[in-house]
mmCIF file of C-alpha atoms and ligand atoms in Angstrom:
data_model
loop_
_atom_site.group_PDB
_atom_site.id
_atom_site.type_symbol
_atom_site.label_atom_id
_atom_site.label_comp_id
_atom_site.label_asym_id
_atom_site.label_seq_id
_atom_site.Cartn_x
_atom_site.Cartn_y
_atom_site.Cartn_z
ATOM 1 C CA UNK A 633 -43.896 -0.186 9.646
ATOM 2 C CA UNK A 634 -41.803 2.859 7.637
ATOM 3 C CA UNK A 635 -41.701 6.824 8.546
ATOM 4 C CA UNK A 636 -42.173 8.490 5.657
ATOM 5 C CA UNK A 637 -40.779 10.970 4.934
ATOM 6 C CA UNK A 638 -41.711 13.138 1.213
ATOM 7 C CA UNK A 639 -38.726 12.921 -0.489
ATOM 8 C CA UNK A 640 -36.688 10.106 -2.630
ATOM 9 C CA UNK A 641 -33.354 9.314 -1.414
ATOM 10 C CA UNK A 642 -32.134 7.469 -4.916
ATOM 11 C CA UNK A 643 -29.554 4.925 -4.096
ATOM 12 C CA UNK A 644 -27.202 4.350 -7.727
ATOM 13 C CA UNK A 645 -24.542 6.439 -5.736
ATOM 14 C CA UNK A 646 -22.227 3.088 -5.481
ATOM 15 C CA UNK A 647 -20.690 0.581 -7.354
ATOM 16 C CA UNK A 648 -21.695 -2.660 -6.968
ATOM 17 C CA UNK A 649 -19.536 -3.671 -4.719
ATOM 18 C CA UNK A 650 -17.050 -1.735 -2.304
ATOM 19 C CA UNK A 651 -14.064 -2.807 -1.350
ATOM 20 C CA UNK A 652 -11.595 0.411 -1.830
ATOM 21 C CA UNK A 653 -11.888 4.382 -0.626
ATOM 22 C CA UNK A 654 -10.723 5.307 -3.946
ATOM 23 C CA UNK A 655 -12.900 6.553 -6.910
ATOM 24 C CA UNK A 656 -16.375 8.413 -5.722
ATOM 25 C CA UNK A 657 -16.776 10.910 -6.898
ATOM 26 C CA UNK A 658 -17.718 13.865 -4.998
ATOM 27 C CA UNK A 659 -21.402 13.482 -5.822
ATOM 28 C CA UNK A 660 -21.959 9.665 -5.601
ATOM 29 C CA UNK A 661 -20.586 10.331 -1.753
ATOM 30 C CA UNK A 662 -23.138 13.482 -0.815
ATOM 31 C CA UNK A 663 -26.107 10.960 -2.350
ATOM 32 C CA UNK A 664 -24.976 8.373 0.023
ATOM 33 C CA UNK A 665 -24.371 10.285 3.079
ATOM 34 C CA UNK A 666 -27.719 12.076 2.482
ATOM 35 C CA UNK A 667 -28.773 8.614 3.086
ATOM 36 C CA UNK A 668 -26.919 7.648 6.063
ATOM 37 C CA UNK A 669 -28.109 10.884 7.440
ATOM 38 C CA UNK A 670 -31.617 9.947 6.866
ATOM 39 C CA UNK A 671 -31.260 6.813 8.512
ATOM 40 C CA UNK A 672 -29.561 8.392 11.173
ATOM 41 C CA UNK A 673 -32.621 10.321 11.925
ATOM 42 C CA UNK A 674 -34.483 7.528 11.853
ATOM 43 C CA UNK A 675 -32.609 5.988 14.338
ATOM 44 C CA UNK A 676 -33.215 7.873 16.706
ATOM 45 C CA UNK A 677 -36.309 9.392 16.228
ATOM 46 C CA UNK A 678 -37.622 6.088 16.643
ATOM 47 C CA UNK A 679 -35.599 4.060 19.087
ATOM 48 C CA UNK A 680 -37.505 1.047 19.139
ATOM 49 C CA UNK A 681 -38.234 0.588 15.840
ATOM 50 C CA UNK A 682 -35.676 -0.819 13.830
ATOM 51 C CA UNK A 683 -36.932 -3.033 11.023
ATOM 52 C CA UNK A 684 -37.080 -1.586 8.020
ATOM 53 C CA UNK A 685 -37.915 -4.582 6.098
ATOM 54 C CA UNK A 686 -35.951 -3.802 2.116
ATOM 55 C CA UNK A 687 -33.757 -5.969 2.180
ATOM 56 C CA UNK A 688 -36.136 -9.083 2.690
ATOM 57 C CA UNK A 689 -35.106 -12.364 1.085
ATOM 58 C CA UNK A 690 -31.528 -11.058 1.181
ATOM 59 C CA UNK A 691 -29.058 -12.967 2.585
ATOM 60 C CA UNK A 692 -25.623 -10.913 4.130
ATOM 61 C CA UNK A 693 -22.680 -12.829 5.335
ATOM 62 C CA UNK A 694 -20.102 -11.385 7.525
ATOM 63 C CA UNK A 695 -16.594 -12.929 7.507
ATOM 64 C CA UNK A 696 -13.939 -11.786 9.733
ATOM 65 C CA UNK A 697 -10.740 -13.247 10.146
ATOM 66 C CA UNK A 698 -10.095 -10.659 11.845
ATOM 67 C CA UNK A 699 -11.221 -9.532 15.386
ATOM 68 C CA UNK A 700 -14.345 -7.027 15.553
ATOM 69 C CA UNK A 701 -16.559 -5.111 18.027
ATOM 70 C CA UNK A 702 -18.060 -2.030 16.110
ATOM 71 C CA UNK A 703 -17.478 -2.698 12.376
ATOM 72 C CA UNK A 704 -18.807 -6.313 12.721
ATOM 73 C CA UNK A 705 -21.494 -5.862 15.307
ATOM 74 C CA UNK A 706 -23.030 -2.792 13.421
ATOM 75 C CA UNK A 707 -22.466 -4.320 9.831
ATOM 76 C CA UNK A 708 -25.209 -7.439 11.367
ATOM 77 C CA UNK A 709 -27.366 -5.010 13.209
ATOM 78 C CA UNK A 710 -27.297 -3.266 9.813
ATOM 79 C CA UNK A 711 -28.568 -5.685 7.662
ATOM 80 C CA UNK A 712 -30.834 -6.989 10.849
ATOM 81 C CA UNK A 713 -32.621 -4.214 10.472
ATOM 82 C CA UNK A 714 -33.103 -3.743 6.591
ATOM 83 C CA UNK A 715 -34.410 -7.331 7.221
ATOM 84 C CA UNK A 716 -32.591 -9.364 5.469
ATOM 85 C CA UNK A 717 -30.922 -12.645 6.760
ATOM 86 C CA UNK A 718 -27.947 -12.637 8.085
ATOM 87 C CA UNK A 719 -24.909 -15.649 8.172
ATOM 88 C CA UNK A 720 -21.570 -14.824 10.419
ATOM 89 C CA UNK A 721 -19.168 -17.376 9.012
ATOM 90 C CA UNK A 722 -16.349 -18.379 12.485
ATOM 91 C CA UNK A 723 -13.405 -18.872 10.532
ATOM 92 C CA UNK A 724 -12.774 -20.450 13.368
ATOM 93 C CA UNK A 725 -15.707 -23.183 13.877
ATOM 94 C CA UNK A 726 -15.766 -23.623 10.082
ATOM 95 C CA UNK A 727 -13.994 -25.823 7.116
ATOM 96 C CA UNK A 728 -11.486 -22.549 6.690
ATOM 97 C CA UNK A 729 -9.812 -23.675 9.571
ATOM 98 C CA UNK A 730 -9.029 -26.959 8.139
ATOM 99 C CA UNK A 731 -7.544 -25.448 5.004
ATOM 100 C CA UNK A 732 -10.288 -24.790 2.668
ATOM 101 C CA UNK A 733 -9.397 -21.713 0.389
ATOM 102 C CA UNK A 734 -11.570 -18.456 0.694
ATOM 103 C CA UNK A 735 -12.458 -18.874 -2.703
ATOM 104 C CA UNK A 736 -14.075 -22.241 -2.287
ATOM 105 C CA UNK A 737 -15.395 -21.442 0.899
ATOM 106 C CA UNK A 738 -16.953 -17.770 -0.846
ATOM 107 C CA UNK A 739 -18.345 -21.075 -3.790
ATOM 108 C CA UNK A 740 -19.883 -23.035 -1.326
ATOM 109 C CA UNK A 741 -21.853 -20.255 0.727
ATOM 110 C CA UNK A 742 -22.663 -18.809 -2.987
ATOM 111 C CA UNK A 743 -24.346 -22.001 -3.658
ATOM 112 C CA UNK A 744 -26.527 -21.385 -0.247
ATOM 113 C CA UNK A 745 -28.128 -18.226 -0.995
ATOM 114 C CA UNK A 746 -25.272 -15.821 -0.012
ATOM 115 C CA UNK A 747 -26.396 -12.600 -1.591
ATOM 116 C CA UNK A 748 -23.420 -10.173 -0.585
ATOM 117 C CA UNK A 749 -20.165 -10.819 1.753
ATOM 118 C CA UNK A 750 -18.459 -8.218 4.392
ATOM 119 C CA UNK A 751 -15.211 -9.938 4.806
ATOM 120 C CA UNK A 752 -11.952 -8.432 7.348
ATOM 121 C CA UNK A 753 -8.996 -9.691 6.434
ATOM 122 C CA UNK A 754 -5.373 -9.356 7.714
ATOM 123 C CA UNK A 755 -3.665 -9.595 4.567
ATOM 124 C CA UNK A 756 -3.345 -6.179 1.514
ATOM 125 C CA UNK A 757 -4.718 -7.351 -2.076
ATOM 126 C CA UNK A 758 -7.362 -9.704 -0.549
ATOM 127 C CA UNK A 759 -9.798 -8.205 -2.678
ATOM 128 C CA UNK A 760 -8.667 -8.102 -5.844
ATOM 129 C CA UNK A 761 -8.803 -12.362 -7.027
ATOM 130 C CA UNK A 762 -12.329 -12.522 -5.103
ATOM 131 C CA UNK A 763 -13.918 -9.784 -7.307
ATOM 132 C CA UNK A 764 -12.380 -11.392 -10.702
ATOM 133 C CA UNK A 765 -13.821 -14.819 -9.656
ATOM 134 C CA UNK A 766 -16.875 -13.754 -7.791
ATOM 135 C CA UNK A 767 -17.484 -10.166 -8.644
ATOM 136 C CA UNK A 768 -20.560 -10.782 -11.312
ATOM 137 C CA UNK A 769 -22.656 -13.136 -8.623
ATOM 138 C CA UNK A 770 -22.210 -11.631 -5.130
ATOM 139 C CA UNK A 771 -20.838 -8.129 -3.639
ATOM 140 C CA UNK A 772 -18.098 -7.805 -1.683
ATOM 141 C CA UNK A 773 -17.575 -5.100 1.434
ATOM 142 C CA UNK A 774 -14.598 -4.145 2.021
ATOM 143 C CA UNK A 775 -14.389 -4.153 6.326
ATOM 144 C CA UNK A 776 -11.173 -3.807 7.003
ATOM 145 C CA UNK A 777 -7.741 -4.712 5.149
ATOM 146 C CA UNK A 778 -5.100 -5.668 6.445
ATOM 147 C CA UNK A 779 -3.103 -1.664 6.718
ATOM 148 C CA UNK A 780 -4.056 -0.641 3.449
ATOM 149 C CA UNK A 781 -8.582 -0.261 3.578
ATOM 150 C CA UNK A 782 -11.551 -0.030 5.410
ATOM 151 C CA UNK A 783 -13.685 1.613 3.458
ATOM 152 C CA UNK A 784 -16.905 1.902 6.166
ATOM 153 C CA UNK A 785 -14.457 3.655 8.703
ATOM 154 C CA UNK A 786 -13.846 6.070 6.080
ATOM 155 C CA UNK A 787 -17.665 6.669 5.099
ATOM 156 C CA UNK A 788 -18.662 6.807 8.855
ATOM 157 C CA UNK A 789 -15.692 9.312 9.362
ATOM 158 C CA UNK A 790 -16.936 12.183 6.620
ATOM 159 C CA UNK A 791 -20.146 11.607 7.976
ATOM 160 C CA UNK A 792 -19.253 12.640 11.240
ATOM 161 C CA UNK A 793 -17.688 15.532 9.965
ATOM 162 C CA UNK A 794 -20.648 16.628 7.771
ATOM 163 C CA UNK A 795 -22.444 16.819 11.023
ATOM 164 C CA UNK A 796 -20.436 18.886 11.857
ATOM 165 C CA UNK A 797 -18.764 21.348 9.017
ATOM 166 C CA UNK A 798 -21.148 20.514 5.650
ATOM 167 C CA UNK A 799 -20.030 19.247 3.064
ATOM 168 C CA UNK A 800 -19.572 21.667 0.277
ATOM 169 C CA UNK A 801 -17.388 23.763 4.040
ATOM 170 C CA UNK A 802 -15.425 21.045 3.843
ATOM 171 C CA UNK A 803 -13.097 22.294 1.982
ATOM 172 C CA UNK A 804 -10.422 23.891 2.948
ATOM 173 C CA UNK A 805 -11.104 22.766 6.804
ATOM 174 C CA UNK A 806 -7.651 21.320 8.629
ATOM 175 C CA UNK A 807 -7.673 17.600 9.668
ATOM 176 C CA UNK A 808 -4.647 16.125 11.567
ATOM 177 C CA UNK A 809 -4.247 12.832 12.122
ATOM 178 C CA UNK A 810 -2.261 11.169 14.821
ATOM 179 C CA UNK A 811 -0.725 8.000 15.553
ATOM 180 C CA UNK A 812 0.339 5.194 14.332
ATOM 181 C CA UNK A 813 -0.698 5.316 10.736
ATOM 182 C CA UNK A 814 1.741 3.263 8.802
ATOM 183 C CA UNK A 815 0.051 0.567 10.509
ATOM 184 C CA UNK A 816 -3.321 2.234 10.765
ATOM 185 C CA UNK A 817 -6.080 1.160 7.315
ATOM 186 C CA UNK A 818 -8.522 3.633 9.251
ATOM 187 C CA UNK A 819 -5.762 6.523 8.270
ATOM 188 C CA UNK A 820 -5.326 4.322 4.659
ATOM 189 C CA UNK A 821 -8.554 4.635 3.772
ATOM 190 C CA UNK A 822 -9.287 8.360 5.027
ATOM 191 C CA UNK A 823 -6.134 9.557 2.413
ATOM 192 C CA UNK A 824 -7.467 7.483 -0.055
ATOM 193 C CA UNK A 825 -11.199 9.060 0.094
ATOM 194 C CA UNK A 826 -10.991 12.464 1.455
ATOM 195 C CA UNK A 827 -8.399 14.273 -1.182
ATOM 196 C CA UNK A 828 -11.220 15.411 -3.597
ATOM 197 C CA UNK A 829 -13.021 17.225 -0.558
ATOM 198 C CA UNK A 830 -10.668 20.036 -0.740
ATOM 199 C CA UNK A 831 -9.288 19.270 3.570
ATOM 200 C CA UNK A 832 -6.243 19.849 4.570
ATOM 201 C CA UNK A 833 -4.638 16.689 5.321
ATOM 202 C CA UNK A 834 -1.838 16.698 7.882
ATOM 203 C CA UNK A 835 0.279 13.336 10.165
ATOM 204 C CA UNK A 836 1.597 13.151 12.734
ATOM 205 C CA UNK A 837 3.847 10.787 14.997
ATOM 206 C CA UNK A 838 7.361 9.111 15.373
ATOM 207 C CA UNK A 839 8.985 8.019 12.296
ATOM 208 C CA UNK A 840 8.500 4.257 13.382
ATOM 209 C CA UNK A 841 4.093 5.276 12.768
ATOM 210 C CA UNK A 842 4.724 7.876 10.075
ATOM 211 C CA UNK A 843 6.467 7.239 7.253
ATOM 212 C CA UNK A 844 7.946 10.194 4.890
ATOM 213 C CA UNK A 845 6.918 8.817 2.214
ATOM 214 C CA UNK A 846 3.547 9.410 3.121
ATOM 215 C CA UNK A 847 3.136 12.999 1.464
ATOM 216 C CA UNK A 848 4.462 12.619 -1.799
ATOM 217 C CA UNK A 849 2.428 9.140 -1.796
ATOM 218 C CA UNK A 850 -0.983 11.103 -0.490
ATOM 219 C CA UNK A 851 -1.812 14.532 -0.705
ATOM 220 C CA UNK A 852 -1.011 15.031 3.124
ATOM 221 C CA UNK A 853 2.252 17.030 5.346
ATOM 222 C CA UNK A 854 3.998 14.620 8.041
ATOM 223 C CA UNK A 855 5.092 15.655 10.978
ATOM 224 C CA UNK A 856 7.111 13.965 13.308
ATOM 225 C CA UNK A 857 6.326 16.500 16.772
ATOM 226 C CA UNK A 858 2.816 17.001 17.097
ATOM 227 C CA UNK A 859 2.449 20.907 17.695
ATOM 228 C CA UNK A 860 2.850 22.119 14.522
ATOM 229 C CA UNK A 861 0.296 19.343 13.072
ATOM 230 C CA UNK A 862 -1.731 20.587 15.904
ATOM 231 C CA UNK A 863 -1.632 23.909 14.682
ATOM 232 C CA UNK A 864 -5.248 25.529 13.802
ATOM 233 C CA UNK A 865 -6.605 21.747 13.075
ATOM 234 C CA UNK A 866 -10.475 21.574 12.787
ATOM 235 C CA UNK A 867 -10.025 18.009 13.374
ATOM 236 C CA UNK A 868 -7.872 15.517 15.136
ATOM 237 C CA UNK A 869 -8.303 12.189 14.605
ATOM 238 C CA UNK A 870 -5.963 9.793 16.753
ATOM 239 C CA UNK A 871 -5.739 5.948 16.010
ATOM 240 C CA UNK A 872 -4.954 3.313 18.141
ATOM 241 C CA UNK A 873 -0.993 2.206 18.696
ATOM 242 C CA UNK A 874 -1.319 -1.610 17.481
ATOM 243 C CA UNK A 875 0.844 -3.291 19.070
ATOM 244 C CA UNK A 876 -0.432 -7.013 17.603
ATOM 245 C CA UNK A 877 1.212 -5.369 13.722
ATOM 246 C CA UNK A 878 4.311 -3.962 16.041
ATOM 247 C CA UNK A 879 7.702 -5.403 16.192
ATOM 248 C CA UNK A 880 9.697 -5.040 19.143
ATOM 249 C CA UNK A 881 12.588 -2.331 17.301
ATOM 250 C CA UNK A 882 8.714 -0.375 16.482
ATOM 251 C CA UNK A 883 8.081 -0.665 20.328
ATOM 252 C CA UNK A 884 11.051 0.286 21.739
ATOM 253 C CA UNK A 885 10.984 3.801 19.366
ATOM 254 C CA UNK A 886 7.150 4.478 20.224
ATOM 255 C CA UNK A 887 8.240 4.056 24.156
ATOM 256 C CA UNK A 888 8.440 8.089 24.127
ATOM 257 C CA UNK A 889 4.831 7.567 22.024
ATOM 258 C CA UNK A 890 2.713 8.835 25.142
ATOM 259 C CA UNK A 891 5.425 11.634 26.030
ATOM 260 C CA UNK A 892 5.371 13.577 23.016
ATOM 261 C CA UNK A 893 2.182 12.477 20.808
ATOM 262 C CA UNK A 894 -1.077 11.563 23.505
ATOM 263 C CA UNK A 895 -3.938 14.023 22.631
ATOM 264 C CA UNK A 896 -4.956 15.865 25.916
ATOM 265 C CA UNK A 897 -7.230 18.974 26.990
ATOM 266 C CA UNK A 898 -3.474 20.720 26.963
ATOM 267 C CA UNK A 899 -2.597 20.190 23.644
ATOM 268 C CA UNK A 900 -6.025 20.223 22.052
ATOM 269 C CA UNK A 901 -6.543 24.047 23.397
ATOM 270 C CA UNK A 902 -3.236 25.259 23.004
ATOM 271 C CA UNK A 903 -2.521 24.659 19.401
ATOM 272 C CA UNK A 904 -5.961 23.843 18.114
ATOM 273 C CA UNK A 905 -8.904 25.680 16.768
ATOM 274 C CA UNK A 906 -11.434 26.574 19.548
ATOM 275 C CA UNK A 907 -13.792 24.698 17.275
ATOM 276 C CA UNK A 908 -11.689 21.273 17.544
ATOM 277 C CA UNK A 909 -13.281 18.294 17.231
ATOM 278 C CA UNK A 910 -11.473 14.821 18.570
ATOM 279 C CA UNK A 911 -12.449 11.394 16.470
ATOM 280 C CA UNK A 912 -11.034 8.100 16.951
ATOM 281 C CA UNK A 913 -11.961 4.415 14.988
ATOM 282 C CA UNK A 914 -11.637 2.803 18.009
ATOM 283 C CA UNK A 915 -10.462 0.355 20.071
ATOM 284 C CA UNK A 916 -9.045 2.773 22.280
ATOM 285 C CA UNK A 917 -6.360 2.597 24.117
ATOM 286 C CA UNK A 918 -6.935 4.274 27.110
ATOM 287 C CA UNK A 919 -4.519 7.162 28.292
ATOM 288 C CA UNK A 920 -1.868 5.652 25.691
ATOM 289 C CA UNK A 921 -2.909 8.043 22.317
ATOM 290 C CA UNK A 922 -5.239 10.264 23.733
ATOM 291 C CA UNK A 923 -6.368 10.931 28.000
ATOM 292 C CA UNK A 924 -9.485 9.307 29.107
ATOM 293 C CA UNK A 925 -10.746 12.580 30.565
ATOM 294 C CA UNK A 926 -10.874 14.097 26.650
ATOM 295 C CA UNK A 927 -12.358 11.259 25.128
ATOM 296 C CA UNK A 928 -15.120 11.122 27.877
ATOM 297 C CA UNK A 929 -16.089 14.875 26.750
ATOM 298 C CA UNK A 930 -18.859 15.852 24.099
ATOM 299 C CA UNK A 931 -16.959 19.703 23.840
ATOM 300 C CA UNK A 932 -14.718 17.510 21.941
ATOM 301 C CA UNK A 933 -14.892 13.756 21.519
ATOM 302 C CA UNK A 934 -17.072 12.341 18.484
ATOM 303 C CA UNK A 935 -15.879 9.030 18.634
ATOM 304 C CA UNK A 936 -19.513 7.899 20.043
ATOM 305 C CA UNK A 937 -21.458 9.939 17.849
ATOM 306 C CA UNK A 938 -18.798 8.007 15.001
ATOM 307 C CA UNK A 939 -20.095 4.283 16.744
ATOM 308 C CA UNK A 940 -23.767 6.018 15.893
ATOM 309 C CA UNK A 941 -23.403 6.743 12.825
ATOM 310 C CA UNK A 942 -21.711 3.312 11.819
ATOM 311 C CA UNK A 943 -24.602 1.520 11.557
ATOM 312 C CA UNK A 944 -26.625 4.028 10.149
ATOM 313 C CA UNK A 945 -23.764 3.966 7.157
ATOM 314 C CA UNK A 946 -23.440 0.596 6.997
ATOM 315 C CA UNK A 947 -27.254 0.278 6.303
ATOM 316 C CA UNK A 948 -26.684 2.780 3.723
ATOM 317 C CA UNK A 949 -23.908 0.902 2.492
ATOM 318 C CA UNK A 950 -25.982 -2.264 2.510
ATOM 319 C CA UNK A 951 -29.217 -0.647 0.832
ATOM 320 C CA UNK A 952 -26.840 0.208 -2.417
ATOM 321 C CA UNK A 953 -25.335 -2.300 -3.382
ATOM 322 C CA UNK A 954 -28.495 -4.844 -3.007
ATOM 323 C CA UNK A 955 -31.258 -2.506 -3.661
ATOM 324 C CA UNK A 956 -29.213 -0.253 -6.320
ATOM 325 C CA UNK A 957 -31.831 0.545 -9.020
ATOM 326 C CA UNK A 958 -35.148 1.089 -6.771
ATOM 327 C CA UNK A 959 -35.544 4.616 -4.345
ATOM 328 C CA UNK A 960 -35.650 4.061 -0.844
ATOM 329 C CA UNK A 961 -38.470 6.419 0.749
ATOM 330 C CA UNK A 962 -38.138 6.876 3.894
HETATM 331 C C1 NCD B 667 -10.001 -0.416 13.322
HETATM 332 C C2 NCD B 667 -9.693 -1.264 12.332
HETATM 333 O O1 NCD B 667 -9.756 -2.043 12.356
HETATM 334 O O2 NCD B 667 -8.821 -1.418 11.114
HETATM 335 N N1 NCD B 667 -11.329 -0.496 14.370
HETATM 336 C C3 NCD B 667 -12.356 -0.425 13.441
HETATM 337 O O3 NCD B 667 -12.297 -0.794 12.177
HETATM 338 N N2 NCD B 667 -12.866 0.394 13.774
HETATM 339 C C4 NCD B 667 -9.253 0.635 14.040
HETATM 340 C C5 NCD B 667 -7.780 -0.666 15.211
HETATM 341 O O4 NCD B 667 -8.216 -2.106 15.433
HETATM 342 O O5 NCD B 667 -7.032 0.053 15.489
#
C-alpha cells in the first residue's frame, strides 16, 4: 500500500505528450519536480515496496530503436512500480525489421491496447508525423531523439540540480557543459529546457564538438578552451564522446580531447567554485571525458544520483501523462 503524506500533488502539469524539452513553464516544471521529489523520497524510504498501483489497467510500450540502459530500464521499472502493464517492443524481433512502417507498427500496438509509447530513435523530427497521426489516440514520450532532444534526461538533470540549489535560486548559477555537444541530444535538451530558469549556460569543447553557431541558437556562451568555461562554475556537465556518431575526420580532431578537455580533480578545484558538482548522463567512457577518480568521488559527482532520480522523474512523467485529471496522494 502507498504511504500517505497529507498534501495533494496535482498532476496537471505537462501536456498529454512529452516530445520536446522546449516550451514548459516554470510553474509546470516546479509541479513536476515536486512530484518527482516526493516519489524519490518514497523510493528511498520504502526500498522494498516498489508498488504504487496508480496506473493499474494502463498499458505502456517501450519502443527503443537505439540502445539504452538507464532510460529504458528506468522507464520499464517506473511503469511497473506504478502497476501498469509493460510491453517491451523488440524492433529486431518484430515485423519492423521486415520493413513494416512505424505508423503501421503503432496502429498494430494501439489495437492491442497500448495507451502510451516511450520511444527512442536515431532520427531527428521523428515525433511530428506520429503526433499528427496518432496524438489524439495515445501518449508519446520522447526517450531520446537523434541529436536533438531527450526531455526526460533534461528533466532528471534539473531535478538533480534542485537537490543542490532550490529551483527559485538557480537563476544566476553557472552550468558548463563540456564535450561532444554537437552530437549530444542531452546537451540540446538541456539548452532547450533551462533558459527560462535564468542559469548562465556555457559550452566547452573542441570546434569539432561545439559549433560556434550554438551560441546564437541557444542563449549560451561557447568556449573552445576549457579553463575560461570552468571559471566559477557551480555545475559542470560532461558528455560522452559519441564514437558511433563520429566521422574519421571528427575522430582525428577529437584525439587531443583528453589532454585539453578531460574533467579532472585538478581542473575542477583550480577553476570552479568550491561547491561545484559534476553531472554526466551516462554511459561514461571512463578516463576519456572524466577520470574514474572524479566520477566515483561523491564530494563532486552526482552521477549515481542522476540515475536514481531518473526512476522517480519517469514515474512522475508517467503519472502526469496517464493520470492527468486526478490528484495523487503519496
Ligand atoms: C544518453 C543518450 O543516449 O542520449 N544517455 C542517456 O540517455 N542517459 C547519452 C549518451 O548516449 O551518451
